[in-house]
Amino acid sequence: ELVKEVPCAGLKKLHLKRALDAYLEEQSPCHCSPCQNNGMAVLTEGVCTCVCRPGTSGNACQNGHVLGEQPGVIEGRWSCWSAWSSCSRGQKSRTRSCNNPAPRNGGRNCIGETIQRKNCEDPDFEHLKMMEPQCFDPTLTPVKTCKTPPPLTNGFVLDPKDIYPVGRKIE
């Protein structure tokens, strides 16, 4: 834990993780047209460019061919993930295809799954509702408590209690 004692830290981290995942999906090269000669598409600040392999050149890597490789062999690359489906039997799913470009002439197929599934009920979100209820209903106060403090050296607690809520001053 890098950040401690921040109100609703768990919920904030969950939202930050989801925002980062969404940003990475927006910046994925799956949004780009395929490069030729198995060049690598890169999306930077909304602009797609091709990083060409040795022996190839051009905006789409269309010139030349990679030495030692059979010309015309196309390696498969993934399309972007589809939007999540609506919930059915407690789950939703999304798909992607190995068609950006599709493998041809003996090129390798894409590695990984073509479908993702997840529960409609988000266990992380449900856990945080239980652990940080005040983050979902501002009328609630935090329920974290500390044990009775140890006896004070050269002093005393004026109003001892069995439970001391976090943030309450001890007198």
Short mmCIF file of N, CA and C in Angstrom, two decimals:
data_model
loop_
_atom_site.label_atom_id
_atom_site.label_comp_id
_atom_site.label_asym_id
_atom_site.label_seq_id
_atom_site.Cartn_x
_atom_site.Cartn_y
_atom_site.Cartn_z
N GLU A 1 0.83 -1.18 0.00
CA GLU A 1 0.00 0.00 0.00
C GLU A 1 0.88 1.25 0.00
N LEU A 2 0.79 2.01 -1.05
CA LEU A 2 1.57 3.24 -1.12
C LEU A 2 0.87 4.38 -0.39
N VAL A 3 -0.46 4.38 -0.42
CA VAL A 3 -1.22 5.46 0.21
C VAL A 3 -2.06 4.84 1.32
N LYS A 4 -1.92 5.39 2.52
CA LYS A 4 -2.69 4.88 3.65
C LYS A 4 -3.50 6.02 4.26
N GLU A 5 -4.56 5.63 4.93
CA GLU A 5 -5.40 6.57 5.65
C GLU A 5 -6.01 7.64 4.76
N VAL A 6 -6.28 7.32 3.52
CA VAL A 6 -7.00 8.23 2.62
C VAL A 6 -8.45 7.77 2.61
N PRO A 7 -9.40 8.68 2.87
CA PRO A 7 -10.80 8.24 2.86
C PRO A 7 -11.17 7.60 1.52
N CYS A 8 -11.84 6.47 1.58
CA CYS A 8 -12.32 5.74 0.39
C CYS A 8 -11.18 5.35 -0.54
N ALA A 9 -10.01 5.03 0.02
CA ALA A 9 -8.84 4.69 -0.80
C ALA A 9 -9.10 3.49 -1.70
N GLY A 10 -9.78 2.47 -1.19
CA GLY A 10 -10.06 1.28 -2.00
C GLY A 10 -10.91 1.61 -3.22
N LEU A 11 -11.96 2.40 -3.01
CA LEU A 11 -12.84 2.78 -4.12
C LEU A 11 -12.09 3.66 -5.12
N LYS A 12 -11.27 4.57 -4.62
CA LYS A 12 -10.49 5.44 -5.52
C LYS A 12 -9.51 4.62 -6.35
N LYS A 13 -8.86 3.63 -5.72
CA LYS A 13 -7.93 2.78 -6.47
C LYS A 13 -8.66 1.97 -7.54
N LEU A 14 -9.84 1.46 -7.21
CA LEU A 14 -10.62 0.68 -8.18
C LEU A 14 -11.00 1.55 -9.38
N HIS A 15 -11.48 2.77 -9.11
CA HIS A 15 -11.84 3.68 -10.21
C HIS A 15 -10.61 4.06 -11.03
N LEU A 16 -9.49 4.27 -10.39
CA LEU A 16 -8.25 4.61 -11.10
C LEU A 16 -7.80 3.45 -11.99
N LYS A 17 -7.88 2.23 -11.47
CA LYS A 17 -7.50 1.05 -12.26
C LYS A 17 -8.40 0.93 -13.48
N ARG A 18 -9.70 1.12 -13.30
CA ARG A 18 -10.63 1.02 -14.43
C ARG A 18 -10.39 2.12 -15.45
N ALA A 19 -10.09 3.33 -14.99
CA ALA A 19 -9.80 4.42 -15.92
C ALA A 19 -8.53 4.13 -16.71
N LEU A 20 -7.53 3.58 -16.04
CA LEU A 20 -6.28 3.23 -16.73
C LEU A 20 -6.52 2.13 -17.76
N ASP A 21 -7.30 1.11 -17.41
CA ASP A 21 -7.63 0.05 -18.36
C ASP A 21 -8.36 0.61 -19.58
N ALA A 22 -9.32 1.52 -19.36
CA ALA A 22 -10.06 2.12 -20.47
C ALA A 22 -9.13 2.95 -21.35
N TYR A 23 -8.21 3.69 -20.73
CA TYR A 23 -7.26 4.49 -21.50
C TYR A 23 -6.37 3.60 -22.37
N LEU A 24 -5.87 2.51 -21.78
CA LEU A 24 -5.01 1.59 -22.54
C LEU A 24 -5.77 0.96 -23.71
N GLU A 25 -7.05 0.67 -23.52
CA GLU A 25 -7.85 0.13 -24.63
C GLU A 25 -8.02 1.18 -25.72
N GLU A 26 -8.22 2.44 -25.35
CA GLU A 26 -8.35 3.52 -26.34
C GLU A 26 -7.07 3.70 -27.14
N GLN A 27 -5.93 3.48 -26.49
CA GLN A 27 -4.63 3.70 -27.13
C GLN A 27 -4.07 2.44 -27.78
N SER A 28 -4.86 1.39 -27.85
CA SER A 28 -4.38 0.12 -28.41
C SER A 28 -4.18 0.23 -29.92
N PRO A 29 -3.11 -0.38 -30.46
CA PRO A 29 -2.89 -0.35 -31.90
C PRO A 29 -3.93 -1.16 -32.68
N CYS A 30 -4.85 -1.84 -32.01
CA CYS A 30 -5.90 -2.56 -32.72
C CYS A 30 -6.80 -1.59 -33.49
N HIS A 31 -6.75 -0.30 -33.14
CA HIS A 31 -7.54 0.72 -33.84
C HIS A 31 -6.90 1.12 -35.17
N CYS A 32 -5.68 0.69 -35.42
CA CYS A 32 -4.94 1.07 -36.64
C CYS A 32 -5.17 0.05 -37.75
N SER A 33 -5.02 0.52 -38.98
CA SER A 33 -5.02 -0.40 -40.13
C SER A 33 -3.74 -1.23 -40.06
N PRO A 34 -3.77 -2.46 -40.58
CA PRO A 34 -2.58 -3.30 -40.52
C PRO A 34 -1.43 -2.72 -41.35
N CYS A 35 -0.22 -2.94 -40.89
CA CYS A 35 0.98 -2.58 -41.65
C CYS A 35 1.33 -3.76 -42.56
N GLN A 36 1.99 -3.50 -43.65
CA GLN A 36 2.41 -4.57 -44.56
C GLN A 36 3.73 -5.17 -44.08
N ASN A 37 4.08 -6.30 -44.65
CA ASN A 37 5.34 -6.99 -44.33
C ASN A 37 5.50 -7.24 -42.83
N ASN A 38 4.38 -7.47 -42.15
CA ASN A 38 4.36 -7.74 -40.70
C ASN A 38 4.97 -6.63 -39.86
N GLY A 39 4.86 -5.39 -40.37
CA GLY A 39 5.27 -4.24 -39.56
C GLY A 39 4.36 -4.10 -38.35
N MET A 40 4.81 -3.36 -37.35
CA MET A 40 4.07 -3.20 -36.11
C MET A 40 3.35 -1.85 -36.10
N ALA A 41 2.02 -1.88 -35.96
CA ALA A 41 1.24 -0.65 -35.85
C ALA A 41 1.40 -0.08 -34.44
N VAL A 42 1.55 1.25 -34.37
CA VAL A 42 1.68 1.94 -33.09
C VAL A 42 0.74 3.14 -33.12
N LEU A 43 -0.04 3.31 -32.05
CA LEU A 43 -0.95 4.44 -31.94
C LEU A 43 -0.39 5.41 -30.91
N THR A 44 -0.04 6.62 -31.36
CA THR A 44 0.53 7.63 -30.48
C THR A 44 -0.24 8.92 -30.65
N GLU A 45 -0.86 9.40 -29.57
CA GLU A 45 -1.62 10.65 -29.58
C GLU A 45 -2.63 10.68 -30.73
N GLY A 46 -3.31 9.56 -30.94
CA GLY A 46 -4.36 9.48 -31.94
C GLY A 46 -3.89 9.26 -33.36
N VAL A 47 -2.59 9.10 -33.58
CA VAL A 47 -2.05 8.91 -34.93
C VAL A 47 -1.41 7.53 -35.02
N CYS A 48 -1.83 6.77 -36.05
CA CYS A 48 -1.26 5.44 -36.28
C CYS A 48 -0.04 5.55 -37.17
N THR A 49 1.02 4.86 -36.79
CA THR A 49 2.22 4.77 -37.62
C THR A 49 2.66 3.31 -37.63
N CYS A 50 3.46 2.97 -38.64
CA CYS A 50 3.99 1.62 -38.74
C CYS A 50 5.47 1.62 -38.41
N VAL A 51 5.88 0.69 -37.58
CA VAL A 51 7.30 0.46 -37.31
C VAL A 51 7.69 -0.72 -38.19
N CYS A 52 8.54 -0.43 -39.18
CA CYS A 52 8.88 -1.43 -40.19
C CYS A 52 9.98 -2.37 -39.69
N ARG A 53 9.96 -3.58 -40.20
CA ARG A 53 10.98 -4.57 -39.89
C ARG A 53 12.19 -4.34 -40.79
N PRO A 54 13.35 -4.85 -40.40
CA PRO A 54 14.55 -4.65 -41.23
C PRO A 54 14.33 -5.14 -42.66
N GLY A 55 14.74 -4.31 -43.61
CA GLY A 55 14.59 -4.64 -45.02
C GLY A 55 13.32 -4.10 -45.64
N THR A 56 12.44 -3.48 -44.82
CA THR A 56 11.20 -2.90 -45.34
C THR A 56 11.16 -1.42 -45.01
N SER A 57 10.36 -0.68 -45.77
CA SER A 57 10.24 0.77 -45.54
C SER A 57 8.92 1.25 -46.12
N GLY A 58 8.65 2.55 -45.93
CA GLY A 58 7.41 3.17 -46.41
C GLY A 58 6.45 3.41 -45.26
N ASN A 59 5.45 4.27 -45.50
CA ASN A 59 4.48 4.60 -44.45
C ASN A 59 3.76 3.37 -43.91
N ALA A 60 3.51 2.40 -44.78
CA ALA A 60 2.83 1.17 -44.36
C ALA A 60 3.76 -0.04 -44.45
N CYS A 61 5.07 0.21 -44.51
CA CYS A 61 6.09 -0.86 -44.63
C CYS A 61 5.90 -1.66 -45.92
N GLN A 62 5.40 -0.99 -46.95
CA GLN A 62 5.04 -1.66 -48.19
C GLN A 62 6.23 -1.94 -49.10
N ASN A 63 7.36 -1.31 -48.89
CA ASN A 63 8.53 -1.49 -49.77
C ASN A 63 9.48 -2.54 -49.22
N GLY A 64 10.00 -3.40 -50.10
CA GLY A 64 10.99 -4.40 -49.73
C GLY A 64 10.37 -5.61 -49.06
N HIS A 65 11.23 -6.46 -48.51
CA HIS A 65 10.78 -7.61 -47.73
C HIS A 65 11.88 -8.00 -46.75
N VAL A 66 11.47 -8.70 -45.72
CA VAL A 66 12.40 -9.10 -44.66
C VAL A 66 13.28 -10.23 -45.19
N LEU A 67 14.60 -10.03 -45.12
CA LEU A 67 15.53 -11.04 -45.60
C LEU A 67 15.39 -12.32 -44.79
N GLY A 68 15.43 -13.45 -45.47
CA GLY A 68 15.34 -14.73 -44.80
C GLY A 68 13.93 -15.19 -44.54
N GLU A 69 12.92 -14.40 -44.90
CA GLU A 69 11.53 -14.80 -44.71
C GLU A 69 10.85 -14.92 -46.06
N GLN A 70 9.90 -15.80 -46.13
CA GLN A 70 9.13 -16.01 -47.36
C GLN A 70 8.27 -14.77 -47.62
N PRO A 71 8.38 -14.13 -48.78
CA PRO A 71 7.51 -12.98 -49.08
C PRO A 71 6.04 -13.39 -49.08
N GLY A 72 5.19 -12.51 -48.61
CA GLY A 72 3.74 -12.76 -48.62
C GLY A 72 3.20 -13.47 -47.40
N VAL A 73 4.07 -13.89 -46.47
CA VAL A 73 3.60 -14.53 -45.24
C VAL A 73 3.09 -13.43 -44.31
N ILE A 74 1.83 -13.54 -43.90
CA ILE A 74 1.21 -12.52 -43.04
C ILE A 74 0.90 -13.14 -41.68
N GLU A 75 1.46 -12.54 -40.64
CA GLU A 75 1.18 -12.97 -39.26
C GLU A 75 -0.15 -12.35 -38.82
N GLY A 76 -0.97 -13.13 -38.12
CA GLY A 76 -2.25 -12.62 -37.63
C GLY A 76 -2.07 -11.66 -36.46
N ARG A 77 -2.95 -10.67 -36.39
CA ARG A 77 -2.98 -9.73 -35.25
C ARG A 77 -4.44 -9.52 -34.85
N TRP A 78 -4.62 -9.20 -33.57
CA TRP A 78 -5.97 -9.07 -33.01
C TRP A 78 -6.67 -7.79 -33.45
N SER A 79 -7.99 -7.90 -33.63
CA SER A 79 -8.85 -6.72 -33.73
C SER A 79 -9.06 -6.21 -32.30
N CYS A 80 -9.74 -5.09 -32.17
CA CYS A 80 -10.07 -4.58 -30.83
C CYS A 80 -11.17 -5.44 -30.22
N TRP A 81 -11.26 -5.42 -28.90
CA TRP A 81 -12.35 -6.11 -28.22
C TRP A 81 -13.66 -5.42 -28.56
N SER A 82 -14.72 -6.20 -28.69
CA SER A 82 -16.06 -5.64 -28.88
C SER A 82 -16.50 -5.01 -27.56
N ALA A 83 -17.63 -4.31 -27.59
CA ALA A 83 -18.22 -3.80 -26.35
C ALA A 83 -18.73 -5.00 -25.54
N TRP A 84 -18.84 -4.83 -24.23
CA TRP A 84 -19.37 -5.91 -23.39
C TRP A 84 -20.83 -6.14 -23.74
N SER A 85 -21.25 -7.39 -23.78
CA SER A 85 -22.65 -7.73 -24.04
C SER A 85 -23.48 -7.36 -22.82
N SER A 86 -24.81 -7.38 -22.98
CA SER A 86 -25.66 -7.20 -21.81
C SER A 86 -25.62 -8.49 -20.99
N CYS A 87 -26.06 -8.40 -19.75
CA CYS A 87 -25.97 -9.54 -18.84
C CYS A 87 -26.96 -10.63 -19.24
N SER A 88 -26.48 -11.86 -19.17
CA SER A 88 -27.32 -13.03 -19.43
C SER A 88 -26.86 -14.13 -18.48
N ARG A 89 -27.76 -14.63 -17.67
CA ARG A 89 -27.44 -15.65 -16.67
C ARG A 89 -26.28 -15.23 -15.77
N GLY A 90 -26.26 -13.95 -15.41
CA GLY A 90 -25.26 -13.46 -14.47
C GLY A 90 -23.90 -13.16 -15.05
N GLN A 91 -23.76 -13.29 -16.39
CA GLN A 91 -22.47 -13.02 -17.01
C GLN A 91 -22.63 -12.13 -18.23
N LYS A 92 -21.53 -11.45 -18.58
CA LYS A 92 -21.46 -10.72 -19.84
C LYS A 92 -20.16 -11.10 -20.52
N SER A 93 -20.08 -10.83 -21.83
CA SER A 93 -18.90 -11.26 -22.57
C SER A 93 -18.57 -10.25 -23.65
N ARG A 94 -17.36 -10.38 -24.20
CA ARG A 94 -16.94 -9.60 -25.35
C ARG A 94 -16.00 -10.46 -26.18
N THR A 95 -15.85 -10.10 -27.45
CA THR A 95 -15.06 -10.92 -28.36
C THR A 95 -14.08 -10.07 -29.15
N ARG A 96 -13.11 -10.74 -29.73
CA ARG A 96 -12.18 -10.13 -30.67
C ARG A 96 -11.83 -11.19 -31.71
N SER A 97 -11.30 -10.73 -32.84
CA SER A 97 -10.98 -11.65 -33.94
C SER A 97 -9.53 -11.49 -34.35
N CYS A 98 -8.99 -12.54 -34.90
CA CYS A 98 -7.61 -12.51 -35.42
C CYS A 98 -7.69 -12.11 -36.90
N ASN A 99 -8.03 -10.83 -37.14
CA ASN A 99 -8.24 -10.39 -38.52
C ASN A 99 -7.70 -8.98 -38.80
N ASN A 100 -6.70 -8.56 -38.04
CA ASN A 100 -6.17 -7.20 -38.22
C ASN A 100 -4.65 -7.22 -38.42
N PRO A 101 -4.13 -7.93 -39.39
CA PRO A 101 -4.76 -8.73 -40.44
C PRO A 101 -4.93 -10.18 -40.00
N ALA A 102 -5.67 -10.93 -40.83
CA ALA A 102 -5.80 -12.37 -40.62
C ALA A 102 -4.52 -13.04 -41.12
N PRO A 103 -4.13 -14.16 -40.52
CA PRO A 103 -2.92 -14.85 -41.00
C PRO A 103 -3.14 -15.40 -42.42
N ARG A 104 -2.08 -15.33 -43.23
CA ARG A 104 -2.15 -15.84 -44.61
C ARG A 104 -0.82 -16.45 -45.00
N ASN A 105 -0.89 -17.35 -45.95
CA ASN A 105 0.31 -17.95 -46.54
C ASN A 105 1.24 -18.58 -45.50
N GLY A 106 0.66 -19.22 -44.49
CA GLY A 106 1.47 -19.89 -43.48
C GLY A 106 1.85 -19.02 -42.30
N GLY A 107 1.31 -17.80 -42.23
CA GLY A 107 1.61 -16.92 -41.09
C GLY A 107 0.99 -17.43 -39.81
N ARG A 108 1.57 -17.04 -38.68
CA ARG A 108 1.10 -17.50 -37.37
C ARG A 108 -0.26 -16.89 -37.02
N ASN A 109 -1.05 -17.70 -36.32
CA ASN A 109 -2.32 -17.25 -35.80
C ASN A 109 -2.06 -16.40 -34.55
N CYS A 110 -3.04 -15.62 -34.13
CA CYS A 110 -2.92 -14.81 -32.91
C CYS A 110 -2.86 -15.73 -31.69
N ILE A 111 -2.18 -15.28 -30.66
CA ILE A 111 -2.08 -16.03 -29.41
C ILE A 111 -2.99 -15.35 -28.40
N GLY A 112 -3.80 -16.14 -27.70
CA GLY A 112 -4.68 -15.59 -26.69
C GLY A 112 -6.12 -16.00 -26.95
N GLU A 113 -7.00 -15.48 -26.13
CA GLU A 113 -8.42 -15.84 -26.18
C GLU A 113 -9.20 -14.95 -27.13
N THR A 114 -10.24 -15.53 -27.76
CA THR A 114 -11.12 -14.75 -28.64
C THR A 114 -12.33 -14.22 -27.88
N ILE A 115 -12.56 -14.74 -26.68
CA ILE A 115 -13.72 -14.30 -25.90
C ILE A 115 -13.31 -14.10 -24.45
N GLN A 116 -13.86 -13.05 -23.83
CA GLN A 116 -13.68 -12.81 -22.40
C GLN A 116 -15.06 -12.82 -21.76
N ARG A 117 -15.14 -13.41 -20.58
CA ARG A 117 -16.39 -13.42 -19.82
C ARG A 117 -16.11 -12.89 -18.42
N LYS A 118 -17.11 -12.21 -17.87
CA LYS A 118 -17.00 -11.81 -16.47
C LYS A 118 -18.39 -11.74 -15.87
N ASN A 119 -18.44 -11.84 -14.55
CA ASN A 119 -19.71 -11.77 -13.84
C ASN A 119 -20.28 -10.37 -13.92
N CYS A 120 -21.61 -10.28 -13.97
CA CYS A 120 -22.26 -8.97 -13.97
C CYS A 120 -22.07 -8.29 -12.62
N GLU A 121 -22.15 -9.07 -11.55
CA GLU A 121 -21.88 -8.54 -10.21
C GLU A 121 -20.37 -8.43 -10.07
N ASP A 122 -19.90 -7.26 -9.75
CA ASP A 122 -18.47 -7.03 -9.63
C ASP A 122 -18.03 -7.35 -8.21
N PRO A 123 -17.25 -8.42 -8.00
CA PRO A 123 -16.87 -8.79 -6.63
C PRO A 123 -16.02 -7.71 -5.95
N ASP A 124 -15.18 -7.00 -6.71
CA ASP A 124 -14.36 -5.94 -6.11
C ASP A 124 -15.26 -4.81 -5.59
N PHE A 125 -16.25 -4.45 -6.40
CA PHE A 125 -17.16 -3.37 -6.04
C PHE A 125 -18.01 -3.78 -4.84
N GLU A 126 -18.52 -5.01 -4.85
CA GLU A 126 -19.34 -5.49 -3.74
C GLU A 126 -18.53 -5.55 -2.45
N HIS A 127 -17.27 -5.97 -2.55
CA HIS A 127 -16.39 -6.02 -1.38
C HIS A 127 -16.20 -4.61 -0.80
N LEU A 128 -15.99 -3.63 -1.68
CA LEU A 128 -15.78 -2.26 -1.20
C LEU A 128 -17.06 -1.69 -0.59
N LYS A 129 -18.22 -2.07 -1.09
CA LYS A 129 -19.48 -1.61 -0.48
C LYS A 129 -19.56 -2.08 0.97
N MET A 130 -19.03 -3.28 1.22
CA MET A 130 -19.05 -3.82 2.57
C MET A 130 -17.96 -3.18 3.44
N MET A 131 -16.76 -2.99 2.86
CA MET A 131 -15.63 -2.49 3.63
C MET A 131 -15.64 -0.97 3.80
N GLU A 132 -16.17 -0.25 2.82
CA GLU A 132 -16.17 1.22 2.85
C GLU A 132 -17.58 1.75 2.58
N PRO A 133 -18.57 1.38 3.40
CA PRO A 133 -19.96 1.78 3.09
C PRO A 133 -20.15 3.29 3.06
N GLN A 134 -19.36 4.04 3.84
CA GLN A 134 -19.50 5.49 3.86
C GLN A 134 -19.13 6.12 2.52
N CYS A 135 -18.41 5.40 1.67
CA CYS A 135 -18.03 5.93 0.36
C CYS A 135 -19.21 5.88 -0.61
N PHE A 136 -20.20 5.05 -0.30
CA PHE A 136 -21.37 4.90 -1.16
C PHE A 136 -22.57 5.65 -0.61
N ASP A 137 -22.58 5.89 0.70
CA ASP A 137 -23.66 6.63 1.35
C ASP A 137 -23.02 7.64 2.29
N PRO A 138 -22.94 8.91 1.84
CA PRO A 138 -22.22 9.93 2.63
C PRO A 138 -22.82 10.20 4.01
N THR A 139 -24.04 9.71 4.28
CA THR A 139 -24.62 9.94 5.61
C THR A 139 -24.04 8.99 6.65
N LEU A 140 -23.34 7.94 6.20
CA LEU A 140 -22.73 7.00 7.14
C LEU A 140 -21.38 7.52 7.60
N THR A 141 -21.00 7.16 8.81
CA THR A 141 -19.68 7.52 9.30
C THR A 141 -18.81 6.26 9.32
N PRO A 142 -17.51 6.41 9.15
CA PRO A 142 -16.63 5.24 9.15
C PRO A 142 -16.76 4.47 10.46
N VAL A 143 -16.64 3.16 10.39
CA VAL A 143 -16.80 2.31 11.57
C VAL A 143 -15.48 1.75 12.06
N LYS A 144 -14.37 2.20 11.50
CA LYS A 144 -13.07 1.69 11.95
C LYS A 144 -12.85 2.12 13.39
N THR A 145 -12.34 1.21 14.19
CA THR A 145 -12.04 1.53 15.59
C THR A 145 -10.68 0.99 15.96
N CYS A 146 -10.14 1.53 17.02
CA CYS A 146 -8.85 1.09 17.54
C CYS A 146 -9.07 0.47 18.92
N LYS A 147 -8.12 -0.34 19.36
CA LYS A 147 -8.17 -0.91 20.70
C LYS A 147 -7.94 0.21 21.72
N THR A 148 -8.29 -0.08 22.94
CA THR A 148 -8.04 0.88 24.02
C THR A 148 -6.56 1.21 24.05
N PRO A 149 -6.23 2.51 24.11
CA PRO A 149 -4.81 2.88 24.09
C PRO A 149 -4.11 2.41 25.37
N PRO A 150 -2.79 2.23 25.29
CA PRO A 150 -2.05 1.81 26.48
C PRO A 150 -2.05 2.95 27.51
N PRO A 151 -1.77 2.61 28.77
CA PRO A 151 -1.70 3.67 29.80
C PRO A 151 -0.65 4.71 29.40
N LEU A 152 -0.97 5.95 29.68
CA LEU A 152 -0.06 7.04 29.32
C LEU A 152 1.01 7.21 30.39
N THR A 153 2.23 7.45 29.93
CA THR A 153 3.31 7.74 30.85
C THR A 153 3.19 9.21 31.26
N ASN A 154 3.25 9.48 32.55
CA ASN A 154 3.15 10.85 33.06
C ASN A 154 1.84 11.52 32.65
N GLY A 155 0.77 10.79 32.61
CA GLY A 155 -0.53 11.36 32.23
C GLY A 155 -1.61 10.31 32.33
N PHE A 156 -2.83 10.69 31.96
CA PHE A 156 -3.92 9.74 32.05
C PHE A 156 -5.02 10.12 31.06
N VAL A 157 -5.88 9.15 30.76
CA VAL A 157 -7.03 9.39 29.89
C VAL A 157 -8.18 9.81 30.79
N LEU A 158 -8.80 10.97 30.50
CA LEU A 158 -9.85 11.51 31.35
C LEU A 158 -11.16 10.73 31.25
N ASP A 159 -11.52 10.32 30.03
CA ASP A 159 -12.82 9.69 29.81
C ASP A 159 -12.62 8.35 29.09
N PRO A 160 -12.16 7.30 29.81
CA PRO A 160 -11.86 6.04 29.13
C PRO A 160 -13.11 5.40 28.54
N LYS A 161 -12.96 4.79 27.36
CA LYS A 161 -14.04 4.09 26.68
C LYS A 161 -13.54 2.72 26.24
N ASP A 162 -14.47 1.83 25.90
CA ASP A 162 -14.09 0.52 25.39
C ASP A 162 -13.63 0.61 23.94
N ILE A 163 -14.23 1.53 23.17
CA ILE A 163 -13.91 1.68 21.74
C ILE A 163 -13.63 3.15 21.46
N TYR A 164 -12.60 3.40 20.67
CA TYR A 164 -12.24 4.75 20.27
C TYR A 164 -12.32 4.85 18.75
N PRO A 165 -13.36 5.51 18.20
CA PRO A 165 -13.46 5.66 16.73
C PRO A 165 -12.25 6.41 16.18
N VAL A 166 -11.83 6.02 14.98
CA VAL A 166 -10.70 6.67 14.33
C VAL A 166 -11.03 8.15 14.14
N GLY A 167 -10.08 9.01 14.45
CA GLY A 167 -10.26 10.44 14.27
C GLY A 167 -10.79 11.16 15.51
N ARG A 168 -11.28 10.42 16.51
CA ARG A 168 -11.80 11.04 17.72
C ARG A 168 -10.64 11.34 18.65
N LYS A 169 -10.60 12.53 19.20
CA LYS A 169 -9.52 12.93 20.10
C LYS A 169 -9.73 12.29 21.48
N ILE A 170 -8.66 11.78 22.02
CA ILE A 170 -8.71 11.17 23.35
C ILE A 170 -8.35 12.23 24.37
N GLU A 171 -9.20 12.39 25.40
CA GLU A 171 -8.93 13.39 26.44
C GLU A 171 -8.61 12.72 27.75
#
